[in-house]
mmCIF file of C-alpha atoms and ligand atoms in Angstrom:
data_model
loop_
_atom_site.group_PDB
_atom_site.id
_atom_site.type_symbol
_atom_site.label_atom_id
_atom_site.label_comp_id
_atom_site.label_asym_id
_atom_site.label_seq_id
_atom_site.Cartn_x
_atom_site.Cartn_y
_atom_site.Cartn_z
ATOM 1 C CA GLN A 1 161.588 173.966 18.490
ATOM 2 C CA ALA A 2 163.284 170.657 19.095
ATOM 3 C CA ARG A 3 163.492 171.027 22.854
ATOM 4 C CA GLY A 4 164.505 167.804 24.510
ATOM 5 C CA SER A 5 164.469 165.786 21.295
ATOM 6 C CA GLY A 6 168.201 165.963 20.731
ATOM 7 C CA ASN A 7 167.772 166.940 17.061
ATOM 8 C CA SER A 8 168.902 170.502 17.602
ATOM 9 C CA VAL A 9 172.111 169.190 19.111
ATOM 10 C CA ALA A 10 172.841 166.922 16.186
ATOM 11 C CA LEU A 11 172.357 169.843 13.810
ATOM 12 C CA PHE A 12 174.777 172.062 15.617
ATOM 13 C CA LYS A 13 177.472 169.542 16.389
ATOM 14 C CA GLY A 14 179.183 169.985 13.065
ATOM 15 C CA GLY A 15 179.744 173.703 13.425
ATOM 16 C CA LEU A 16 180.304 174.120 17.120
ATOM 17 C CA ASP A 17 182.851 172.589 19.403
ATOM 18 C CA ARG A 18 181.998 169.728 21.726
ATOM 19 C CA GLU A 19 181.711 171.855 24.832
ATOM 20 C CA CYS A 20 179.276 174.193 23.169
ATOM 21 C CA ALA A 21 177.131 171.334 21.869
ATOM 22 C CA ARG A 22 177.104 169.787 25.330
ATOM 23 C CA ARG A 23 175.949 173.068 26.827
ATOM 24 C CA MET A 24 173.134 173.477 24.340
ATOM 25 C CA ALA A 25 171.887 169.956 24.963
ATOM 26 C CA LEU A 26 172.076 170.523 28.688
ATOM 27 C CA MET A 27 170.136 173.771 28.591
ATOM 28 C CA SER A 28 167.304 172.269 26.581
ATOM 29 C CA GLU A 29 166.978 169.611 29.299
ATOM 30 C CA LEU A 30 166.952 171.896 32.329
ATOM 31 C CA ARG A 31 163.217 172.507 32.509
ATOM 32 C CA GLY A 32 162.536 168.763 32.439
ATOM 33 C CA ALA A 33 165.263 168.184 35.020
ATOM 34 C CA ILE A 34 163.517 170.463 37.505
ATOM 35 C CA GLU A 35 160.194 168.714 36.877
ATOM 36 C CA ARG A 36 161.750 165.226 37.107
ATOM 37 C CA ASP A 37 163.486 166.096 40.364
ATOM 38 C CA GLU A 38 167.002 165.582 39.043
ATOM 39 C CA LEU A 39 168.268 168.455 41.170
ATOM 40 C CA MET A 40 170.045 167.833 44.461
ATOM 41 C CA LEU A 41 170.567 169.905 47.558
ATOM 42 C CA TRP A 42 174.226 170.086 48.579
ATOM 43 C CA CYS A 43 175.456 171.876 51.662
ATOM 44 C CA GLN A 44 178.716 173.668 52.348
ATOM 45 C CA PRO A 45 179.376 174.040 56.091
ATOM 46 C CA LYS A 46 179.954 177.392 57.762
ATOM 47 C CA LEU A 47 182.015 177.733 60.939
ATOM 48 C CA GLN A 48 182.019 180.238 63.729
ATOM 49 C CA VAL A 49 185.652 181.318 63.482
ATOM 50 C CA LYS A 50 186.383 181.904 67.173
ATOM 51 C CA SER A 51 184.817 178.733 68.566
ATOM 52 C CA GLY A 52 185.309 176.488 65.549
ATOM 53 C CA ARG A 53 181.664 175.438 65.889
ATOM 54 C CA VAL A 54 179.431 174.659 62.908
ATOM 55 C CA CYS A 55 176.840 177.409 62.481
ATOM 56 C CA GLY A 56 174.966 176.298 59.366
ATOM 57 C CA ALA A 57 175.542 175.682 55.683
ATOM 58 C CA GLU A 58 175.007 177.279 52.321
ATOM 59 C CA ALA A 59 172.510 175.384 50.162
ATOM 60 C CA LEU A 60 174.012 174.822 46.706
ATOM 61 C CA VAL A 61 172.202 173.194 43.822
ATOM 62 C CA ARG A 62 173.621 170.237 41.880
ATOM 63 C CA TRP A 63 172.109 168.575 38.848
ATOM 64 C CA LYS A 64 172.345 164.806 38.866
ATOM 65 C CA HIS A 65 172.185 164.246 35.135
ATOM 66 C CA PRO A 66 171.222 160.690 34.089
ATOM 67 C CA ARG A 67 174.032 160.503 31.497
ATOM 68 C CA LEU A 68 176.515 163.224 32.364
ATOM 69 C CA GLY A 69 176.697 162.726 36.117
ATOM 70 C CA MET A 70 176.938 165.626 38.530
ATOM 71 C CA VAL A 71 176.635 169.015 36.822
ATOM 72 C CA SER A 72 177.758 172.166 38.652
ATOM 73 C CA PRO A 73 175.611 175.295 38.894
ATOM 74 C CA GLY A 74 178.266 177.248 36.995
ATOM 75 C CA ASP A 75 177.057 175.318 33.923
ATOM 76 C CA PHE A 76 173.361 176.203 34.180
ATOM 77 C CA ILE A 77 172.509 179.020 36.644
ATOM 78 C CA LYS A 78 173.261 181.800 34.130
ATOM 79 C CA HIS A 79 171.047 180.100 31.587
ATOM 80 C CA ALA A 80 168.316 179.614 34.178
ATOM 81 C CA GLU A 81 168.511 183.326 35.006
ATOM 82 C CA ASN A 82 168.302 184.358 31.360
ATOM 83 C CA THR A 83 165.357 182.118 30.510
ATOM 84 C CA GLY A 84 163.318 182.551 33.679
ATOM 85 C CA LEU A 85 163.878 178.916 34.737
ATOM 86 C CA ILE A 86 165.515 180.363 37.846
ATOM 87 C CA THR A 87 162.016 180.889 39.288
ATOM 88 C CA PRO A 88 161.077 177.170 39.443
ATOM 89 C CA LEU A 89 164.686 176.403 40.453
ATOM 90 C CA THR A 90 164.477 178.807 43.401
ATOM 91 C CA TYR A 91 161.157 177.250 44.442
ATOM 92 C CA TRP A 92 162.714 173.785 44.172
ATOM 93 C CA MET A 93 165.632 174.807 46.415
ATOM 94 C CA LEU A 94 163.339 176.457 48.946
ATOM 95 C CA ASP A 95 161.260 173.324 49.184
ATOM 96 C CA ALA A 96 164.254 170.976 49.254
ATOM 97 C CA ALA A 97 165.922 173.003 52.018
ATOM 98 C CA LEU A 98 162.769 173.129 54.149
ATOM 99 C CA ARG A 99 162.047 169.428 53.589
ATOM 100 C CA GLN A 100 165.591 168.650 54.775
ATOM 101 C CA LEU A 101 165.248 170.940 57.778
ATOM 102 C CA TYR A 102 161.966 169.306 58.680
ATOM 103 C CA ALA A 103 163.629 165.872 58.571
ATOM 104 C CA TRP A 104 166.599 167.046 60.677
ATOM 105 C CA HIS A 105 164.241 168.702 63.130
ATOM 106 C CA GLU A 106 162.323 165.420 63.477
ATOM 107 C CA GLN A 107 165.636 163.656 64.136
ATOM 108 C CA GLY A 108 166.351 166.122 66.935
ATOM 109 C CA GLU A 109 169.139 168.343 65.519
ATOM 110 C CA TRP A 110 169.337 170.819 62.692
ATOM 111 C CA GLN A 111 171.577 173.501 61.187
ATOM 112 C CA PRO A 112 170.352 176.649 59.415
ATOM 113 C CA LEU A 113 170.564 176.691 55.612
ATOM 114 C CA SER A 114 171.233 179.733 53.401
ATOM 115 C CA ILE A 115 169.500 179.809 50.037
ATOM 116 C CA ASN A 116 170.760 181.870 47.098
ATOM 117 C CA LEU A 117 168.304 184.241 45.438
ATOM 118 C CA SER A 118 168.962 185.678 41.977
ATOM 119 C CA ALA A 119 168.315 189.206 40.742
ATOM 120 C CA ARG A 120 165.297 187.911 38.890
ATOM 121 C CA ASP A 121 163.757 186.504 42.085
ATOM 122 C CA LEU A 122 163.562 190.066 43.414
ATOM 123 C CA HIS A 123 161.022 190.793 40.691
ATOM 124 C CA ASP A 124 158.996 187.621 41.155
ATOM 125 C CA PRO A 125 155.537 188.781 42.271
ATOM 126 C CA LYS A 126 154.866 185.297 43.711
ATOM 127 C CA LEU A 127 158.090 184.994 45.741
ATOM 128 C CA LEU A 128 156.723 186.204 49.075
ATOM 129 C CA GLU A 129 153.607 184.066 48.808
ATOM 130 C CA ARG A 130 155.754 181.038 47.913
ATOM 131 C CA VAL A 131 158.154 181.598 50.794
ATOM 132 C CA GLU A 132 155.356 182.126 53.281
ATOM 133 C CA GLY A 133 153.528 179.034 51.996
ATOM 134 C CA ALA A 134 156.632 176.841 52.181
ATOM 135 C CA LEU A 135 157.489 178.014 55.712
ATOM 136 C CA ALA A 136 153.935 177.143 56.805
ATOM 137 C CA THR A 137 153.871 173.772 54.985
ATOM 138 C CA TRP A 138 157.027 172.554 56.728
ATOM 139 C CA GLY A 139 156.292 174.204 60.058
ATOM 140 C CA ALA A 140 159.575 176.110 59.838
ATOM 141 C CA GLU A 141 161.087 177.344 63.069
ATOM 142 C CA PRO A 142 162.638 180.809 63.207
ATOM 143 C CA GLY A 143 166.232 180.567 62.069
ATOM 144 C CA TRP A 144 165.875 177.591 59.716
ATOM 145 C CA ILE A 145 166.352 179.639 56.564
ATOM 146 C CA GLU A 146 168.516 182.547 55.472
ATOM 147 C CA PHE A 147 168.627 184.154 52.031
ATOM 148 C CA GLU A 148 171.791 185.303 50.249
ATOM 149 C CA LEU A 149 171.539 188.012 47.601
ATOM 150 C CA THR A 150 174.534 189.176 45.650
ATOM 151 C CA GLU A 151 175.576 192.767 45.954
ATOM 152 C CA SER A 152 175.261 193.161 42.162
ATOM 153 C CA ALA A 153 171.683 191.803 42.163
ATOM 154 C CA LEU A 154 170.813 194.346 44.846
ATOM 155 C CA MET A 155 172.372 197.172 42.817
ATOM 156 C CA LEU A 156 170.545 196.266 39.607
ATOM 157 C CA ASP A 157 167.264 197.594 40.941
ATOM 158 C CA PRO A 158 167.683 199.150 44.380
ATOM 159 C CA THR A 159 163.993 200.017 44.749
ATOM 160 C CA ALA A 160 162.794 196.459 44.054
ATOM 161 C CA ALA A 161 165.576 195.112 46.268
ATOM 162 C CA LEU A 162 164.596 197.257 49.241
ATOM 163 C CA GLU A 163 160.931 196.344 48.772
ATOM 164 C CA THR A 164 161.501 192.570 48.547
ATOM 165 C CA LEU A 165 164.065 192.456 51.363
ATOM 166 C CA SER A 166 161.775 194.429 53.661
ATOM 167 C CA ARG A 167 158.954 191.971 53.010
ATOM 168 C CA LEU A 168 161.217 188.949 53.587
ATOM 169 C CA LYS A 169 162.438 190.580 56.787
ATOM 170 C CA ARG A 170 158.849 190.851 58.006
ATOM 171 C CA LEU A 171 158.768 187.036 57.853
ATOM 172 C CA GLU A 172 161.689 187.164 60.320
ATOM 173 C CA LEU A 173 164.151 185.593 57.908
ATOM 174 C CA ARG A 174 167.867 186.297 58.069
ATOM 175 C CA LEU A 175 169.350 188.056 55.031
ATOM 176 C CA ALA A 176 172.930 188.212 53.770
ATOM 177 C CA ILE A 177 174.660 190.244 51.059
ATOM 178 C CA ASP A 178 176.658 187.769 48.951
ATOM 179 C CA ASP A 179 179.881 188.406 46.994
ATOM 180 C CA TYR A 180 180.382 191.641 48.905
ATOM 181 C CA GLY A 181 183.048 193.904 47.449
ATOM 182 C CA THR A 182 182.432 193.068 43.786
ATOM 183 C CA GLY A 183 179.365 195.237 43.190
ATOM 184 C CA TYR A 184 180.700 198.752 43.761
ATOM 185 C CA SER A 185 177.747 199.652 45.951
ATOM 186 C CA SER A 186 177.724 202.591 48.269
ATOM 187 C CA LEU A 187 177.418 201.903 51.933
ATOM 188 C CA ALA A 188 174.942 204.729 52.215
ATOM 189 C CA TYR A 189 172.652 202.509 50.133
ATOM 190 C CA LEU A 190 173.503 199.166 51.713
ATOM 191 C CA ARG A 191 172.887 200.387 55.239
ATOM 192 C CA GLN A 192 169.251 201.089 54.382
ATOM 193 C CA LEU A 193 168.750 197.392 53.583
ATOM 194 C CA PRO A 194 167.428 195.198 56.394
ATOM 195 C CA VAL A 195 170.326 192.707 56.201
ATOM 196 C CA ASP A 196 172.081 190.799 58.974
ATOM 197 C CA THR A 197 175.295 189.614 57.375
ATOM 198 C CA LEU A 198 177.939 190.643 54.838
ATOM 199 C CA LYS A 199 179.605 187.819 52.961
ATOM 200 C CA ILE A 200 183.027 188.897 51.724
ATOM 201 C CA ASP A 201 183.659 187.698 48.180
ATOM 202 C CA GLN A 202 186.183 184.915 47.782
ATOM 203 C CA SER A 203 188.381 186.971 45.445
ATOM 204 C CA PHE A 204 189.454 189.112 48.430
ATOM 205 C CA VAL A 205 189.777 186.126 50.744
ATOM 206 C CA HIS A 206 192.007 184.224 48.273
ATOM 207 C CA GLY A 207 194.248 187.245 47.907
ATOM 208 C CA MET A 208 194.744 187.839 51.645
ATOM 209 C CA GLN A 209 197.948 185.785 52.024
ATOM 210 C CA ARG A 210 199.953 187.484 49.300
ATOM 211 C CA ASP A 211 198.284 190.835 48.717
ATOM 212 C CA GLN A 212 198.287 193.551 51.383
ATOM 213 C CA GLY A 213 195.506 195.331 49.512
ATOM 214 C CA CYS A 214 193.181 192.335 49.812
ATOM 215 C CA GLU A 215 193.892 191.965 53.482
ATOM 216 C CA ALA A 216 193.223 195.688 53.998
ATOM 217 C CA ILE A 217 189.872 195.384 52.221
ATOM 218 C CA VAL A 218 188.883 192.364 54.308
ATOM 219 C CA HIS A 219 189.982 194.100 57.493
ATOM 220 C CA SER A 220 188.140 197.351 56.811
ATOM 221 C CA THR A 221 185.004 195.489 55.623
ATOM 222 C CA ILE A 222 184.886 193.596 58.928
ATOM 223 C CA GLU A 223 185.265 196.789 60.970
ATOM 224 C CA LEU A 224 182.704 198.666 58.934
ATOM 225 C CA ALA A 225 180.175 195.815 59.057
ATOM 226 C CA HIS A 226 180.597 195.512 62.806
ATOM 227 C CA SER A 227 180.132 199.236 63.290
ATOM 228 C CA LEU A 228 176.843 198.941 61.368
ATOM 229 C CA GLY A 229 175.782 196.016 63.557
ATOM 230 C CA LEU A 230 176.224 193.365 60.832
ATOM 231 C CA SER A 231 178.001 190.044 61.173
ATOM 232 C CA VAL A 232 180.624 188.997 58.629
ATOM 233 C CA ILE A 233 181.340 185.744 56.844
ATOM 234 C CA ALA A 234 184.359 185.119 54.614
ATOM 235 C CA GLU A 235 183.830 182.719 51.692
ATOM 236 C CA GLY A 236 186.470 180.761 49.803
ATOM 237 C CA VAL A 237 188.760 180.088 52.780
ATOM 238 C CA GLU A 238 191.209 177.573 51.339
ATOM 239 C CA ASP A 239 193.945 177.314 53.967
ATOM 240 C CA GLN A 240 194.519 177.325 57.706
ATOM 241 C CA ALA A 241 196.704 180.450 57.582
ATOM 242 C CA THR A 242 193.809 182.460 56.145
ATOM 243 C CA LEU A 243 191.434 181.078 58.783
ATOM 244 C CA THR A 244 193.880 182.061 61.545
ATOM 245 C CA ARG A 245 194.256 185.534 60.065
ATOM 246 C CA LEU A 246 190.457 185.931 59.836
ATOM 247 C CA ASP A 247 190.232 185.028 63.521
ATOM 248 C CA ALA A 248 192.751 187.780 64.343
ATOM 249 C CA LEU A 249 190.657 190.231 62.279
ATOM 250 C CA ALA A 250 187.538 189.259 64.307
ATOM 251 C CA CYS A 251 185.706 187.799 61.301
ATOM 252 C CA ASP A 252 182.602 186.063 62.669
ATOM 253 C CA MET A 253 182.157 183.117 60.278
ATOM 254 C CA ALA A 254 184.022 181.306 57.525
ATOM 255 C CA GLN A 255 183.241 178.945 54.674
ATOM 256 C CA GLY A 256 185.594 177.286 52.219
ATOM 257 C CA TYR A 257 187.442 174.194 51.049
ATOM 258 C CA CYS A 258 189.770 174.152 54.071
ATOM 259 C CA ILE A 259 186.715 173.669 56.290
ATOM 260 C CA SER A 260 184.779 171.441 53.899
ATOM 261 C CA ARG A 261 183.813 171.140 50.261
ATOM 262 C CA PRO A 262 180.078 171.208 49.551
ATOM 263 C CA LEU A 263 178.518 167.855 50.555
ATOM 264 C CA PRO A 264 175.254 166.070 49.773
ATOM 265 C CA ALA A 265 172.797 167.096 52.517
ATOM 266 C CA GLU A 266 172.908 163.694 54.326
ATOM 267 C CA GLU A 267 176.706 163.778 54.412
ATOM 268 C CA PHE A 268 176.592 167.274 55.859
ATOM 269 C CA LYS A 269 174.682 165.931 58.843
ATOM 270 C CA GLY A 270 177.305 163.218 59.373
ATOM 271 C CA TRP A 271 180.005 165.873 59.105
ATOM 272 C CA TRP A 272 178.537 168.201 61.718
ATOM 273 C CA MET A 273 177.726 165.346 64.150
ATOM 274 C CA GLN A 274 181.295 164.082 63.857
ATOM 275 C CA LYS A 275 182.643 167.612 64.354
ATOM 276 C CA ALA A 276 180.519 168.056 67.503
ATOM 277 C CA ARG A 277 182.108 164.923 69.026
ATOM 278 C CA HIS A 278 185.648 166.302 68.700
HETATM 279 P P1 LIG B 1 178.282 181.445 45.407
HETATM 280 O O1 LIG B 1 176.930 181.770 45.948
HETATM 281 O O2 LIG B 1 179.333 182.492 45.537
HETATM 282 O O3 LIG B 1 178.702 180.078 46.110
HETATM 283 C C1 LIG B 1 180.011 179.740 46.456
HETATM 284 C C2 LIG B 1 180.694 178.924 45.392
HETATM 285 O O4 LIG B 1 182.080 178.858 45.716
HETATM 286 C C3 LIG B 1 180.214 177.485 45.331
HETATM 287 O O5 LIG B 1 180.330 177.036 43.994
HETATM 288 C C4 LIG B 1 181.233 176.764 46.192
HETATM 289 O O6 LIG B 1 181.352 175.390 45.893
HETATM 290 C C5 LIG B 1 182.486 177.520 45.832
HETATM 291 N N1 LIG B 1 183.495 177.431 46.899
HETATM 292 C C6 LIG B 1 183.264 177.213 48.203
HETATM 293 N N2 LIG B 1 184.412 177.218 48.912
HETATM 294 C C7 LIG B 1 185.405 177.463 48.036
HETATM 295 C C8 LIG B 1 186.843 177.579 48.174
HETATM 296 O O7 LIG B 1 187.424 177.461 49.250
HETATM 297 N N3 LIG B 1 187.532 177.836 47.036
HETATM 298 C C9 LIG B 1 186.927 177.971 45.829
HETATM 299 N N4 LIG B 1 187.713 178.221 44.774
HETATM 300 N N5 LIG B 1 185.585 177.853 45.661
HETATM 301 C C10 LIG B 1 184.828 177.606 46.754
HETATM 302 P P2 LIG B 1 179.149 176.294 43.241
HETATM 303 O O8 LIG B 1 178.436 175.353 44.174
HETATM 304 O O9 LIG B 1 179.726 175.757 41.981
HETATM 305 O O10 LIG B 1 178.147 177.461 42.925
HETATM 306 C C11 LIG B 1 178.519 178.494 42.039
HETATM 307 C C12 LIG B 1 177.521 179.597 42.049
HETATM 308 O O11 LIG B 1 176.270 179.160 41.526
HETATM 309 C C13 LIG B 1 177.205 180.116 43.451
HETATM 310 O O12 LIG B 1 178.183 181.035 43.846
HETATM 311 C C14 LIG B 1 175.855 180.760 43.213
HETATM 312 O O13 LIG B 1 176.021 182.050 42.688
HETATM 313 C C15 LIG B 1 175.252 179.876 42.165
HETATM 314 N N6 LIG B 1 174.320 178.944 42.797
HETATM 315 C C16 LIG B 1 174.530 177.735 43.357
HETATM 316 N N7 LIG B 1 173.389 177.188 43.811
HETATM 317 C C17 LIG B 1 172.412 178.108 43.553
HETATM 318 C C18 LIG B 1 171.002 178.145 43.783
HETATM 319 O O14 LIG B 1 170.398 177.230 44.355
HETATM 320 N N8 LIG B 1 170.341 179.261 43.356
HETATM 321 C C19 LIG B 1 170.978 180.286 42.751
HETATM 322 N N9 LIG B 1 170.258 181.356 42.378
HETATM 323 N N10 LIG B 1 172.284 180.294 42.521
HETATM 324 C C20 LIG B 1 173.007 179.210 42.908
HETATM 325 CA CA1 LIG B 2 176.027 182.377 47.840
HETATM 326 CA CA1 LIG B 3 179.346 184.038 47.230
HETATM 327 CA CA1 LIG B 4 181.038 184.098 44.399
#
């Protein structure tokens, strides 16, 4: 195998289009990128809808590629999931998030960070040990870290999901169901999971302004979540009108471009400090 040598790319370039060749080259470099620390922690702020206060951020990975510049997770997460590279990537994010929280804590102020877990992480026999070890290494305070798991990952193997979530919950971590509404799960199942928050998928949030159906789904999800004692966050909020509507529907938290795009972690701190002054 010509991993990392570039030869495989040259061979394929003739037959495949540019984009495809670029992808192949990129994928062969991912393992090295994790080892060489080319990944970056970016943060997308979350607001408490009613008060307008910052209440944390989602941790999103970026790959600072030496030649190609900033690469988005859409270009490599699927590949990482399929090849098992997601395991070291998840560990990298966990460590990066806790390192950042430690630094913020030392500086006197911090915001909780939510880390994305993939379906494959639910089957990682070392996950719990790794999480526990990292929390201890950085002296994590309760509330520093939350995990987001997509509804579809949870549905793929409900038994493993319940097992892993229960063990994470015993470490007193907050848990959220991501992309809610896209996984066709039954609430009878979801309510057995020890989760704190439902995150409504952005496809419903985008549709709210023009589609009554979307708004009805968002509305009923909020009511249902509240009646089960869960808090609700809407993702993909792109305009003020949607944010205002979410406030009227008693949605607890919001995240999206109209609040802020994802930012490098240091810029996120500047952003929240600035916000607190106004
Ligand atoms: P996600 O977990 O659903 O994350 C939200 C994605 O929506 C992010 O894309 C974010 O930049 C984007 N977004 C936020 N606000 C808006 C908005 O108002 N409008 C629109 N159109 N998009 C918005 P990003 O950063 O490219 O990440 C894409 C996906 O990659 C994430 O979707 C997540 O599934 C995955 N991902 C990112 N970082 C990690 C990671 O560290 N680990 C794992 N396992 N997956 C990750
Ligand atoms: Ca997420
Ligand atoms: Ca999401
Ligand atoms: Ca999504």
